[in-house]
Coordinates of C-alpha atoms in Angstrom, one line a residue:
X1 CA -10.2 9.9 26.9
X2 CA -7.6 8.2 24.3
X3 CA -7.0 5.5 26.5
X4 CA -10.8 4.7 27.2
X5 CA -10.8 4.7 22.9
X6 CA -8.2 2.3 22.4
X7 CA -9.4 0.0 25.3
X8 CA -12.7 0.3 23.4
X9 CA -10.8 -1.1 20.6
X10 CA -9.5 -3.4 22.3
X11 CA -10.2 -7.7 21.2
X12 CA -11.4 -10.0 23.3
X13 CA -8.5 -12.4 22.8
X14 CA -10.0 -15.6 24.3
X15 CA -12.9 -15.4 22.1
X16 CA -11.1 -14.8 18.9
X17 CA -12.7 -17.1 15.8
X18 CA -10.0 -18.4 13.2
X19 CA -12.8 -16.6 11.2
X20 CA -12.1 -13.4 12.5
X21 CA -8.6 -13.3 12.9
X22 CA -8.2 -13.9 8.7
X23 CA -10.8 -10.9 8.3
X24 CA -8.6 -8.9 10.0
X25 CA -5.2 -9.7 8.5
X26 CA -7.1 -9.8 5.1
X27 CA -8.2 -6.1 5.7
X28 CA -5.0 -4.7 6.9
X29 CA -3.6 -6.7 4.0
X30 CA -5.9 -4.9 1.7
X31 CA -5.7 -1.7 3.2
X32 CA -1.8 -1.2 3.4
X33 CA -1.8 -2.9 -0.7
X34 CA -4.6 -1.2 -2.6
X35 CA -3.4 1.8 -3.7
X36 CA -0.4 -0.4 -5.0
X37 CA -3.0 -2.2 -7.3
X38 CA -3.0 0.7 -10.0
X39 CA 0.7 1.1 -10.2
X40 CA 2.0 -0.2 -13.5
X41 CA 5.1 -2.3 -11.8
X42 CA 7.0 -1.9 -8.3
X43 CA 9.2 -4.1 -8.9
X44 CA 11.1 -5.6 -11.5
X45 CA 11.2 -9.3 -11.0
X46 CA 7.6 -8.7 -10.1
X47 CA 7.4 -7.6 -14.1
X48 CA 9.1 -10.6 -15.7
X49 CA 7.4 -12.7 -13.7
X50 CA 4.2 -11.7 -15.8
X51 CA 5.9 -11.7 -18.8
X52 CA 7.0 -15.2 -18.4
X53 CA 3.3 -16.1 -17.2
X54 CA 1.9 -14.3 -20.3
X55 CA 3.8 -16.8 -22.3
X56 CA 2.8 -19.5 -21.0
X57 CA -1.2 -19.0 -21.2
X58 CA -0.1 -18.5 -25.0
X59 CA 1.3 -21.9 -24.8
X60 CA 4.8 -21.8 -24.5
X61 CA 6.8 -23.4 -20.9
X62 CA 8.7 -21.2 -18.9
X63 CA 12.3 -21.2 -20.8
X64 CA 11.2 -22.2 -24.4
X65 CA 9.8 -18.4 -25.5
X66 CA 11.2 -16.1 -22.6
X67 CA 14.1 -16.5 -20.0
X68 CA 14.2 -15.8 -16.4
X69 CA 15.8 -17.4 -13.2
X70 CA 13.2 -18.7 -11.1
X71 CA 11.6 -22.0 -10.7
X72 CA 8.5 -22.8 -12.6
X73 CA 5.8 -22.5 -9.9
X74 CA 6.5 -18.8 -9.6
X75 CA 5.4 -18.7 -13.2
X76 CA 2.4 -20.8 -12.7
X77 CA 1.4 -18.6 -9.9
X78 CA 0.6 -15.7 -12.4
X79 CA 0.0 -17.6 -15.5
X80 CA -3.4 -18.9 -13.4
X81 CA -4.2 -15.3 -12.6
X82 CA -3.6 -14.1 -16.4
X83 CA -5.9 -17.3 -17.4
X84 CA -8.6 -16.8 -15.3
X85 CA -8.9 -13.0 -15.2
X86 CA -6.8 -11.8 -18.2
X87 CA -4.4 -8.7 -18.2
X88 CA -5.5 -7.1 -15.3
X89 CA -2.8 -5.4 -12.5
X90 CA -5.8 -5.3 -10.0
X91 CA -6.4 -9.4 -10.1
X92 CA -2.7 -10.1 -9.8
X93 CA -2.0 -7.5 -6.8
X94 CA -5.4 -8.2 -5.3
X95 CA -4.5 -12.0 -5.0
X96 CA -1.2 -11.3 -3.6
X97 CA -3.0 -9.1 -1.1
X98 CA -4.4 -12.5 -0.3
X99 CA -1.3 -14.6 -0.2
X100 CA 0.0 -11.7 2.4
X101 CA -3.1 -12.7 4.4
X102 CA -2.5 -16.5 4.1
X103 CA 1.0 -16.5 5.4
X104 CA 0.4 -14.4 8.1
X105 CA -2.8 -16.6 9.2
X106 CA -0.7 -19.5 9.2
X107 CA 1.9 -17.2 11.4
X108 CA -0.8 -16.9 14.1
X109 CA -1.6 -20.8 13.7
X110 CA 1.9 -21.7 14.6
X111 CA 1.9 -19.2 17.2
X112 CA -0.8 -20.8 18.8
X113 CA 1.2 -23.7 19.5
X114 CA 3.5 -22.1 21.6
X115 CA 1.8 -18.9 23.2
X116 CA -1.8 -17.0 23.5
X117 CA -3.8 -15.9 21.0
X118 CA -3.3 -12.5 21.4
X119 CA 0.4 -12.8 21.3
X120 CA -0.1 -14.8 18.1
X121 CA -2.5 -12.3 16.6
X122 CA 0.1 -8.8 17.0
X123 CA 3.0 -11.7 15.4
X124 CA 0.4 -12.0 12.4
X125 CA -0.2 -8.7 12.4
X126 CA 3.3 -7.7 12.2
X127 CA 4.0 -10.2 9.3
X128 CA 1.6 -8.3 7.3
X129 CA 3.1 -5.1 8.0
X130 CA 6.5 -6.5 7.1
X131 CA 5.5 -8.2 4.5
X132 CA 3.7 -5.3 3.1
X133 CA 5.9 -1.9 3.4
X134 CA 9.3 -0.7 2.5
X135 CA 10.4 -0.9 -1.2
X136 CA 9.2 -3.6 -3.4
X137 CA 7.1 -5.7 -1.0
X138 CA 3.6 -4.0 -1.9
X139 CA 4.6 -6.0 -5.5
X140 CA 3.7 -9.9 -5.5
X141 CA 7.0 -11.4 -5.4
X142 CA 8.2 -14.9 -5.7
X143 CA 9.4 -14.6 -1.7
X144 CA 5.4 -14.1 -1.0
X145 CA 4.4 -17.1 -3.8
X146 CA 6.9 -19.4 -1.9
X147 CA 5.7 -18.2 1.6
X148 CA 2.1 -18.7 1.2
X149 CA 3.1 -22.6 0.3
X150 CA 5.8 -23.0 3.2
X151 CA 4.3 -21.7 6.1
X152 CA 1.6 -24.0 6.0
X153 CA 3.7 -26.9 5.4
X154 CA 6.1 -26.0 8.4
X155 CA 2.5 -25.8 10.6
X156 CA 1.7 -29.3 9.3
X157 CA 5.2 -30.4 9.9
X158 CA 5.0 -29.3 13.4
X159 CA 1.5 -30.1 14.3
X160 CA 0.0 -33.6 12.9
X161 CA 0.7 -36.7 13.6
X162 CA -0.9 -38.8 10.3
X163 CA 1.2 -39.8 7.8
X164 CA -1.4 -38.3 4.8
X165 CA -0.5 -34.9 6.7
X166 CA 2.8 -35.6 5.8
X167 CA 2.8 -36.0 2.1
X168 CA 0.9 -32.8 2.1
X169 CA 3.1 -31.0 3.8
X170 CA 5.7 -32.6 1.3
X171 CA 3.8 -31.5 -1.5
X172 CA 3.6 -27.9 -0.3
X173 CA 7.2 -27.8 0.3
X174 CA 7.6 -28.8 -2.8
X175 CA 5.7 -26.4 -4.5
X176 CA 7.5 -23.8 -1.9
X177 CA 11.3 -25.2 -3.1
X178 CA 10.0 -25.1 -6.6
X179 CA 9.0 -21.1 -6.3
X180 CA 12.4 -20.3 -4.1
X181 CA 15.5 -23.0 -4.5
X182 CA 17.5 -21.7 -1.6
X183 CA 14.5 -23.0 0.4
X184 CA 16.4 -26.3 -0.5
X185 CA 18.8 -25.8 3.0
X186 CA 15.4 -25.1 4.8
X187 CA 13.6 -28.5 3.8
X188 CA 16.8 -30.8 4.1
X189 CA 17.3 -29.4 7.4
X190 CA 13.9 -29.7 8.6
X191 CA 13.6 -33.1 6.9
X192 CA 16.4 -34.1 9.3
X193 CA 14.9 -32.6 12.2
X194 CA 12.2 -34.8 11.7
X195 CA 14.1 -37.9 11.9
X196 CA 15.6 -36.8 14.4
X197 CA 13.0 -35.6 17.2
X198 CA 11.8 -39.2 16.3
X199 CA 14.9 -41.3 16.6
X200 CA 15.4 -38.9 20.0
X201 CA 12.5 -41.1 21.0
X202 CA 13.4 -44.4 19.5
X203 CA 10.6 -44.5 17.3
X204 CA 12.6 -45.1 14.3
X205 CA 10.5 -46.8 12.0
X206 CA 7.7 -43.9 12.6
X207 CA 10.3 -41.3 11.9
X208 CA 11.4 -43.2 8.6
X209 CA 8.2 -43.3 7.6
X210 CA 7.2 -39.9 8.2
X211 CA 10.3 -38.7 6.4
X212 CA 9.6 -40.9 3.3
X213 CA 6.0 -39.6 3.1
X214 CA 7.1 -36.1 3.7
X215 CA 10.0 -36.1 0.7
X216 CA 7.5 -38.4 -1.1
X217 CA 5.6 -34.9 -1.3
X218 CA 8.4 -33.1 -2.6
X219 CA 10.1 -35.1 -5.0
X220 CA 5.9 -36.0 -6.8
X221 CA 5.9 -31.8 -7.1
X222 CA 9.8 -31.6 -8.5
X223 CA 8.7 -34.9 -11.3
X224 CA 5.3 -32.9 -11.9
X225 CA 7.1 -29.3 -12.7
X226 CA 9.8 -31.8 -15.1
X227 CA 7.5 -33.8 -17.0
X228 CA 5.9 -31.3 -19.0
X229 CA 9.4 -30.6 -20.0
X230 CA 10.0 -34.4 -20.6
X231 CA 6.8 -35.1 -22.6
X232 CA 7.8 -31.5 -25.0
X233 CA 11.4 -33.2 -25.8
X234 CA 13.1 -30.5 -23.8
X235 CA 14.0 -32.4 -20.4
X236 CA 17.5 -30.7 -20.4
X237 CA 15.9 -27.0 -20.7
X238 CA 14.5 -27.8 -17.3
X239 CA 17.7 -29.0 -15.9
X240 CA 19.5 -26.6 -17.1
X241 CA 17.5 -23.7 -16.3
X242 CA 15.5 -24.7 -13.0
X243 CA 19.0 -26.5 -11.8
X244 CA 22.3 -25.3 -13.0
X245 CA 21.4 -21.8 -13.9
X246 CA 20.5 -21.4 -10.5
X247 CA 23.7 -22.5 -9.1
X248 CA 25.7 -20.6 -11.2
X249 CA 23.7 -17.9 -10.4
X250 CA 24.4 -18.1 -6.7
X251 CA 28.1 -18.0 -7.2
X252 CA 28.8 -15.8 -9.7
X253 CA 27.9 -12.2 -8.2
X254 CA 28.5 -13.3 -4.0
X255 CA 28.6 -10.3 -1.6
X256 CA 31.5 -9.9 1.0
X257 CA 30.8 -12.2 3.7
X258 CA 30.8 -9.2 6.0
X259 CA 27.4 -8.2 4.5
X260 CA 25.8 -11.0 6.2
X261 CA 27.8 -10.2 9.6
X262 CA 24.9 -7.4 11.1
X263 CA 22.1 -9.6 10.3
X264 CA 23.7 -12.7 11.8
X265 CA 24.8 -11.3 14.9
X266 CA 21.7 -9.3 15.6
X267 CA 19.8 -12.9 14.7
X268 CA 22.8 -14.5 17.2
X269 CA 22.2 -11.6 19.9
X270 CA 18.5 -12.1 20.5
X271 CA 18.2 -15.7 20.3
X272 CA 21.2 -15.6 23.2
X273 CA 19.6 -13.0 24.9
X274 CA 16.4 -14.7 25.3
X275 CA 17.8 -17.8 26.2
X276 CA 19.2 -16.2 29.0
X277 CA 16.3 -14.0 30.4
X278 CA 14.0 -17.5 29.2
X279 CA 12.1 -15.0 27.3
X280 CA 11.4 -18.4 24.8
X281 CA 11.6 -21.7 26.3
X282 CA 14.4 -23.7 24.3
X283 CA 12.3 -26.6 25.5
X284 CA 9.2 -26.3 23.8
X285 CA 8.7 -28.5 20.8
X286 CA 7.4 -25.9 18.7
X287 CA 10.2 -22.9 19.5
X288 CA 13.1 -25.4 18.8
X289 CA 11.2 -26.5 14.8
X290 CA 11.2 -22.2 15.0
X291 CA 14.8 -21.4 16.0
X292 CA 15.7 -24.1 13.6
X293 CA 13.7 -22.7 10.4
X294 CA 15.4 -18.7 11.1
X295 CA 18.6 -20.2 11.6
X296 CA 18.5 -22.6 8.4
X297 CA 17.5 -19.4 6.2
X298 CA 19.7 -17.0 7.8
X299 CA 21.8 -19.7 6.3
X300 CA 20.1 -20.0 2.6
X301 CA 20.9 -16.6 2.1
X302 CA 24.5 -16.6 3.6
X303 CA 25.0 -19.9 0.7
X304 CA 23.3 -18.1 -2.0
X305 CA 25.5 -15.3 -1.4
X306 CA 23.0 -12.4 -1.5
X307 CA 20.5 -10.7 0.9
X308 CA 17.6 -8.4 -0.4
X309 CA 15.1 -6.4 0.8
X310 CA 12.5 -9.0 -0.6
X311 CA 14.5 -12.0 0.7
X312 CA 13.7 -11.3 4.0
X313 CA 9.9 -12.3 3.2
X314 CA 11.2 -15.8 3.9
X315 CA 12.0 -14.6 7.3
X316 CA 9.5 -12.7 8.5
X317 CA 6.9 -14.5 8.8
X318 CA 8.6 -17.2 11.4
X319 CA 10.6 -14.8 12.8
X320 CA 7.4 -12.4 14.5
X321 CA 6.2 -15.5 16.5
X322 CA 9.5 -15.7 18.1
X323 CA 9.7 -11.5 18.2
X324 CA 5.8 -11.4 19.4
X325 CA 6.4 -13.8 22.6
X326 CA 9.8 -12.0 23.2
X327 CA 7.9 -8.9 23.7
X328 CA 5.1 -10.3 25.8
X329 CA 7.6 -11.2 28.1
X330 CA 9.5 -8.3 29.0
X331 CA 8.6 -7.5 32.6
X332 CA 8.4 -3.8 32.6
X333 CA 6.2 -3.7 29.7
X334 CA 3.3 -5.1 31.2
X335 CA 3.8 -2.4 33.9
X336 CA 3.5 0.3 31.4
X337 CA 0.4 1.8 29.6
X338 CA 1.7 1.3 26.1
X339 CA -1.4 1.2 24.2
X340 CA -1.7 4.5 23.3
X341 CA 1.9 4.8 22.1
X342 CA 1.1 1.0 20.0
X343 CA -2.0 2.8 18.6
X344 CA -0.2 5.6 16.9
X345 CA 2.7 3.7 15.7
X346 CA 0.4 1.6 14.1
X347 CA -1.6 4.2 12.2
X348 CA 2.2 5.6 11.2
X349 CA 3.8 2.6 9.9
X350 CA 2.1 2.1 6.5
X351 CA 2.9 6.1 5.5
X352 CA 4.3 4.4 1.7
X353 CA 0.6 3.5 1.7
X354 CA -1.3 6.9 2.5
X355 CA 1.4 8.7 0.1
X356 CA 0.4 6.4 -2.6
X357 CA -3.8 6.9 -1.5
X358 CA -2.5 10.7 -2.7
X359 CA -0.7 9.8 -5.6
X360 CA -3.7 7.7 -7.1
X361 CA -6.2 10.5 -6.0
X362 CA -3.6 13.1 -7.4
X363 CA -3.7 11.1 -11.2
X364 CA -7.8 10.3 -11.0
X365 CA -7.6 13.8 -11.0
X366 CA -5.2 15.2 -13.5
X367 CA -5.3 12.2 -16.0
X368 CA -8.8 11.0 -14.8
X369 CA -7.8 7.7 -14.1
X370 CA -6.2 5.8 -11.1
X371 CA -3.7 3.6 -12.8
X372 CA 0.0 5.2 -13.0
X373 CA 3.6 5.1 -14.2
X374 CA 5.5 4.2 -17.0
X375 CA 4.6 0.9 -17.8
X376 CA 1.3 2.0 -19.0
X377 CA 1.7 5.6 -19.9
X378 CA 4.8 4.9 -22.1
X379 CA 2.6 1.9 -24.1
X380 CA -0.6 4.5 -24.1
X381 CA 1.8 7.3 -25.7
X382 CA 3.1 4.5 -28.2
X383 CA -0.4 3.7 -29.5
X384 CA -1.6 7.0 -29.7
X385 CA 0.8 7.8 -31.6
X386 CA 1.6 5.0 -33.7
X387 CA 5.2 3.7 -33.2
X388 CA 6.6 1.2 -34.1
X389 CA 5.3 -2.2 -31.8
X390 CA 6.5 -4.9 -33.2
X391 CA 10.2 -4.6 -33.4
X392 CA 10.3 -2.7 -29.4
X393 CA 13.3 -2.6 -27.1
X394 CA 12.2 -2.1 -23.6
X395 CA 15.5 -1.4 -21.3
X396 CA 13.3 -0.2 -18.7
X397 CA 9.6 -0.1 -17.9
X398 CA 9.7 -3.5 -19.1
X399 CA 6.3 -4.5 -18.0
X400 CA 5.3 -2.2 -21.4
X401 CA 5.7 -5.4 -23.4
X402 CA 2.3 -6.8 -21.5
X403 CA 0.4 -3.5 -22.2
X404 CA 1.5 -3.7 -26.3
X405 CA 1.0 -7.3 -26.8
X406 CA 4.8 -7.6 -27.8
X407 CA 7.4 -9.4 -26.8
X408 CA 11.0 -9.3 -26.2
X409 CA 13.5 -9.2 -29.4
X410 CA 15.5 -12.2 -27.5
X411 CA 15.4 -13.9 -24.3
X412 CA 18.0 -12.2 -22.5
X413 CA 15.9 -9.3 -22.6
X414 CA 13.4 -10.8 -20.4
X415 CA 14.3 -9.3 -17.8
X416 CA 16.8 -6.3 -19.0
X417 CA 19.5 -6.6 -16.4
X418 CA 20.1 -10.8 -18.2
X419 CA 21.4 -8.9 -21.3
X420 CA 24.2 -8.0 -18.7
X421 CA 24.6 -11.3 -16.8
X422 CA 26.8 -13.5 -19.6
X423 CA 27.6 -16.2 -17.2
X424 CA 24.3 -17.0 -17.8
X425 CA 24.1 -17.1 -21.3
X426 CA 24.7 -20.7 -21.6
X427 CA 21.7 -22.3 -20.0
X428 CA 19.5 -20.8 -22.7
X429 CA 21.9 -21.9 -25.4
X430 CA 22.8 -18.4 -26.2
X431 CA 25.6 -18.6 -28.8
X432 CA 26.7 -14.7 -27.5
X433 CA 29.2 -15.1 -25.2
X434 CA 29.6 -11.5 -23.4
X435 CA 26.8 -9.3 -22.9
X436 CA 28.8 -6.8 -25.1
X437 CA 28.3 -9.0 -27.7
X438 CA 24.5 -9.4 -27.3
X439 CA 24.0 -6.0 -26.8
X440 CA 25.7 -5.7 -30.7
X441 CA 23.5 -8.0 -32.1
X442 CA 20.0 -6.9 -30.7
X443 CA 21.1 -3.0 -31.4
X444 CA 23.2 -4.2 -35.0
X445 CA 21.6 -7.4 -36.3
X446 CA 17.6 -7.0 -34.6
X447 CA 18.0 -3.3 -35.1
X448 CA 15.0 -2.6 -32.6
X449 CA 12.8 0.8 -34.2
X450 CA 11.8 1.8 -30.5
X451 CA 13.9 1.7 -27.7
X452 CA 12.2 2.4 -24.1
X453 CA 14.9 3.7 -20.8
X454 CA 14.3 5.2 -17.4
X455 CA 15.0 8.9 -17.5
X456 CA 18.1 10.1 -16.0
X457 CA 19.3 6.7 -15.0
X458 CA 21.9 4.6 -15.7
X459 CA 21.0 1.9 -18.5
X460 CA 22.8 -0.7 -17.0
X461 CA 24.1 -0.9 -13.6
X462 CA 26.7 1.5 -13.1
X463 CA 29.5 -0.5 -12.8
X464 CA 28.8 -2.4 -15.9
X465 CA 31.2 0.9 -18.1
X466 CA 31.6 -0.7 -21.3
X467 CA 27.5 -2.0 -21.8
X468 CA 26.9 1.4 -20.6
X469 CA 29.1 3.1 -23.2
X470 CA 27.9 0.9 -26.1
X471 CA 24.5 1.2 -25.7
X472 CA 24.6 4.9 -25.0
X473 CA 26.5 5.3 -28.5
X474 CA 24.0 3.7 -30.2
X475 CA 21.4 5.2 -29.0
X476 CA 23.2 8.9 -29.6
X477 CA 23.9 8.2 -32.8
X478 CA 21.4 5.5 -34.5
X479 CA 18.4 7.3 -33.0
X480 CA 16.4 10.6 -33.2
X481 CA 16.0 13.1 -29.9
X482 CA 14.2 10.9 -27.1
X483 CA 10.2 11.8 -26.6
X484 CA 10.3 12.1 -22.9
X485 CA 7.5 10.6 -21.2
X486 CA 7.0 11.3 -17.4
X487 CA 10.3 9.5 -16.8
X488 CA 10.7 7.5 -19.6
X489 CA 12.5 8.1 -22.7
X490 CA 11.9 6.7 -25.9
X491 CA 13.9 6.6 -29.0
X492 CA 12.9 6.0 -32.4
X493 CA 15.6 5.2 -34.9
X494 CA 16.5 7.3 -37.8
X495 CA 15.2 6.8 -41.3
X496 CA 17.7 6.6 -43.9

């Protein structure tokens, strides 16, 4: 009986419409994120990053008002959304539901080149789970921003033959590299691949060509995102901020090389493996531009000296083609009735999701309304009661600035965990030179009246003892008894 259900259920592959196979990847993508849409932040960057477009539909550029280290597209990706639909958590998470569903079209696109369609469509499929679930990926995050522009620039890359496709493709990895540097390994190497595959041939003046055209692209994006800088008098806040911060970023907090060991030698192990069983053929034009793009930003991240949960959105969506025709090849699976075992792990793997469909239903009927958290509960408690708004100190919960129509007391505090990362003062000409020292001036010279924290948390990282102490000490004895609300805290200075 189950089986005859799920065979019901069952697409007729050879018949699939491109059409079709968006509207399905848009409605998973919608499904597995809406519940997400009325949560007041899920992740952090995911908060600065509408901070820092909020600035600039008020007219200042990334870098002059606030501070935060990422490239300028990732910016203009939310500044749009803020223009065009205002403050509104629904638009911003409903568009990255889209994004989701871009990227993971364009997975199934560049799977097409290389296997079936139905192969292509579970590897879609699978990008929008992964892209969707565990921790901070139901947030729109500048790995998703960059993604949506890159995987349609590597399927252009791959696929036509016309110069004009070139220079788009050059423009959208541009626009990619100017949402996530590390991508920088990624479109050298792939730049060179080009050149190569063509020289291979002896077409050399075809493959200069194409490359020219193709970093043409890049470098128009790059000059477009400076001179807006250049024509405000402030070319060096780009440099220094798009450029060197970035660099200095990437070397200044490096995990052990071994961190990177499991990932590499799993990446290492199953490449081998299939290469040995010819599970992907090592031949085929588009698997070796594949192989090449997962090994390049295995490699990113190994040079940037960091791997995240979120970082990984760079990989997945390249990676499921190669995972999705591995699968479809393993001889004893076709053997075996698996459909009904695919079926329920399917319905199980977005369980974040139906535990947030409760949570949403659970506040719509306690507070009678769907949106939740901190980042709007602390600001509606603030209003209500009439604290102070304009001289606010968010240390956590950040995103409360955007509901209060206030800003940050200095840049660092942007994003709260800058005030802590001094090697970066510099490239916002920050005359503090420790982040002991800024922390004295905002809670000394700024004298903030409210000051926001997470409940039962550590203000700083853990590790960071002295901030921790400092700022705990002020707060203990500059401020009254902390109004708890759900887990926020917030203090209110003494009067004199």
């Amino acid at each position: 009986m189950l089986t005859d259900f799920i065979e019901k259920l069952t697409l007729n592959y050879a018949r699939l419409k491109h059409s079709t196979v968006f509207g399905i990847l848009f409605l998973i993508s919608f499904f597995i994120r809406l519940p997400f849409f009325f949560r007041d932040y899920i992740d952090r960057d995911e908060s600065t990053f509408i901070l820092m477009g909020q600035s600039w539909v008020e007219g200042h550029l990334p870098y002059t008002e606030l501070w935060d280290l990422k490239p300028p597209v990732t910016y203009l990706f939310f500044a749009g959304i803020i223009y065009v639909f205002g403050k509104s958590f629904i638009a911003i998470r409903l568009v990255g539901a889209l994004v989701v569903a871009v990227t993971a079209f364009y997975t199934y696109k560049i799977s097409l080149t290389c296997t079936t369609k139905k192969v292509g469509l579970w590897a879609a499929i699978g990008c929008v789970m992964l892209l969707s679930m565990f921790g901070s990926l139901q947030g729109v995050m500048s790995e998703h921003i960059c993604m949506l522009f890159f995987m349609p620039a590597l399927y252009l890359l791959m696929t036509k033959k016309g110069v004009l496709w070139y220079i788009l493709s050059g423009i959208l990895m541009g626009l990619s590299l100017m949402t996530k540097l590390n991508l920088a390994y990624v479109v050298v190497a792939l730049g060179m691949y080009l050149l190569f595959v063509h020289f291979k041939n002896q077409k050399y003046g075809t493959g200069l060509l194409k490359a020219l055209f193709f970093g043409i692209g890049i470098v128009l994006v790059i000059f477009l995102t400076f001179l807006p800088y250049y024509l405000s008098q402030y070319p060096e806040v780009w440099w220094k901020s798009v450029v060197l911060a970035s660099l200095e970023y990437a070397g200044a907090r490096r995990y052990s090389i071994l961190g990177f060991l499991p990932i590499t030698l799993i990446i290492g192990a199953f490449l081998y493996f299939s290469w040995k069983q010819n599970y992907l053929d090592f031949k085929n034009h588009s698997i070796k531009w594949l192989v090449l793009t997962v090994g390049i930003i295995i490699f990113s991240f190994i040079k940037g000296g960091r791997i995240n949960g979120h970082y990984l959105i760079q990989f997945h969506p390249i990676f499921m083609v190669l995972f999705a025709i591995f699968v479809s090849r393993i001889p004893h699976l076709k053997k075996w009735n698996y459909r009904p075992y695919a079926f329920f792990l399917l319905l199980l793997m977005p369980a974040e999701s139906y535990l947030e469909y409760g949570n949403i239903i659970k506040t719509k009927v306690t507070r009678g309304t769907f949106f939740n958290g901190e980042g709007i509960t602390v600001p509606n408690y603030i209003r209500e009661q009439q604290i102070d708004t304009k001289n606010i100190l968010f240390l956590g919960y950040h995103i409360g600035y955007w509901g209060l129509d206030a800003k940050p007391p200095v840049q660092s505090a942007t994003h709260p965990s800058n005030i802590c990362r001094n090697e970066l003062f510099r490239f916002y000409d920050n005359p503090r030179k420790t982040a002991v020292e800024e922390l004295k001036y905002i809670m000394e010279e700024i004298q903030p009246r409210t000051v926001v924290i997470r409940k039962n948390r550590s203000i700083f990282d853990p590790q960071l003892v002295e901030e921790n102490a400092y700022i705990n000490a002020r707060l203990k004895n500059d401020y009254a008894a902390p109004i708890t609300v759900d887990m926020a805290e917030i203090y209110v200075k003494k009067t004199r």
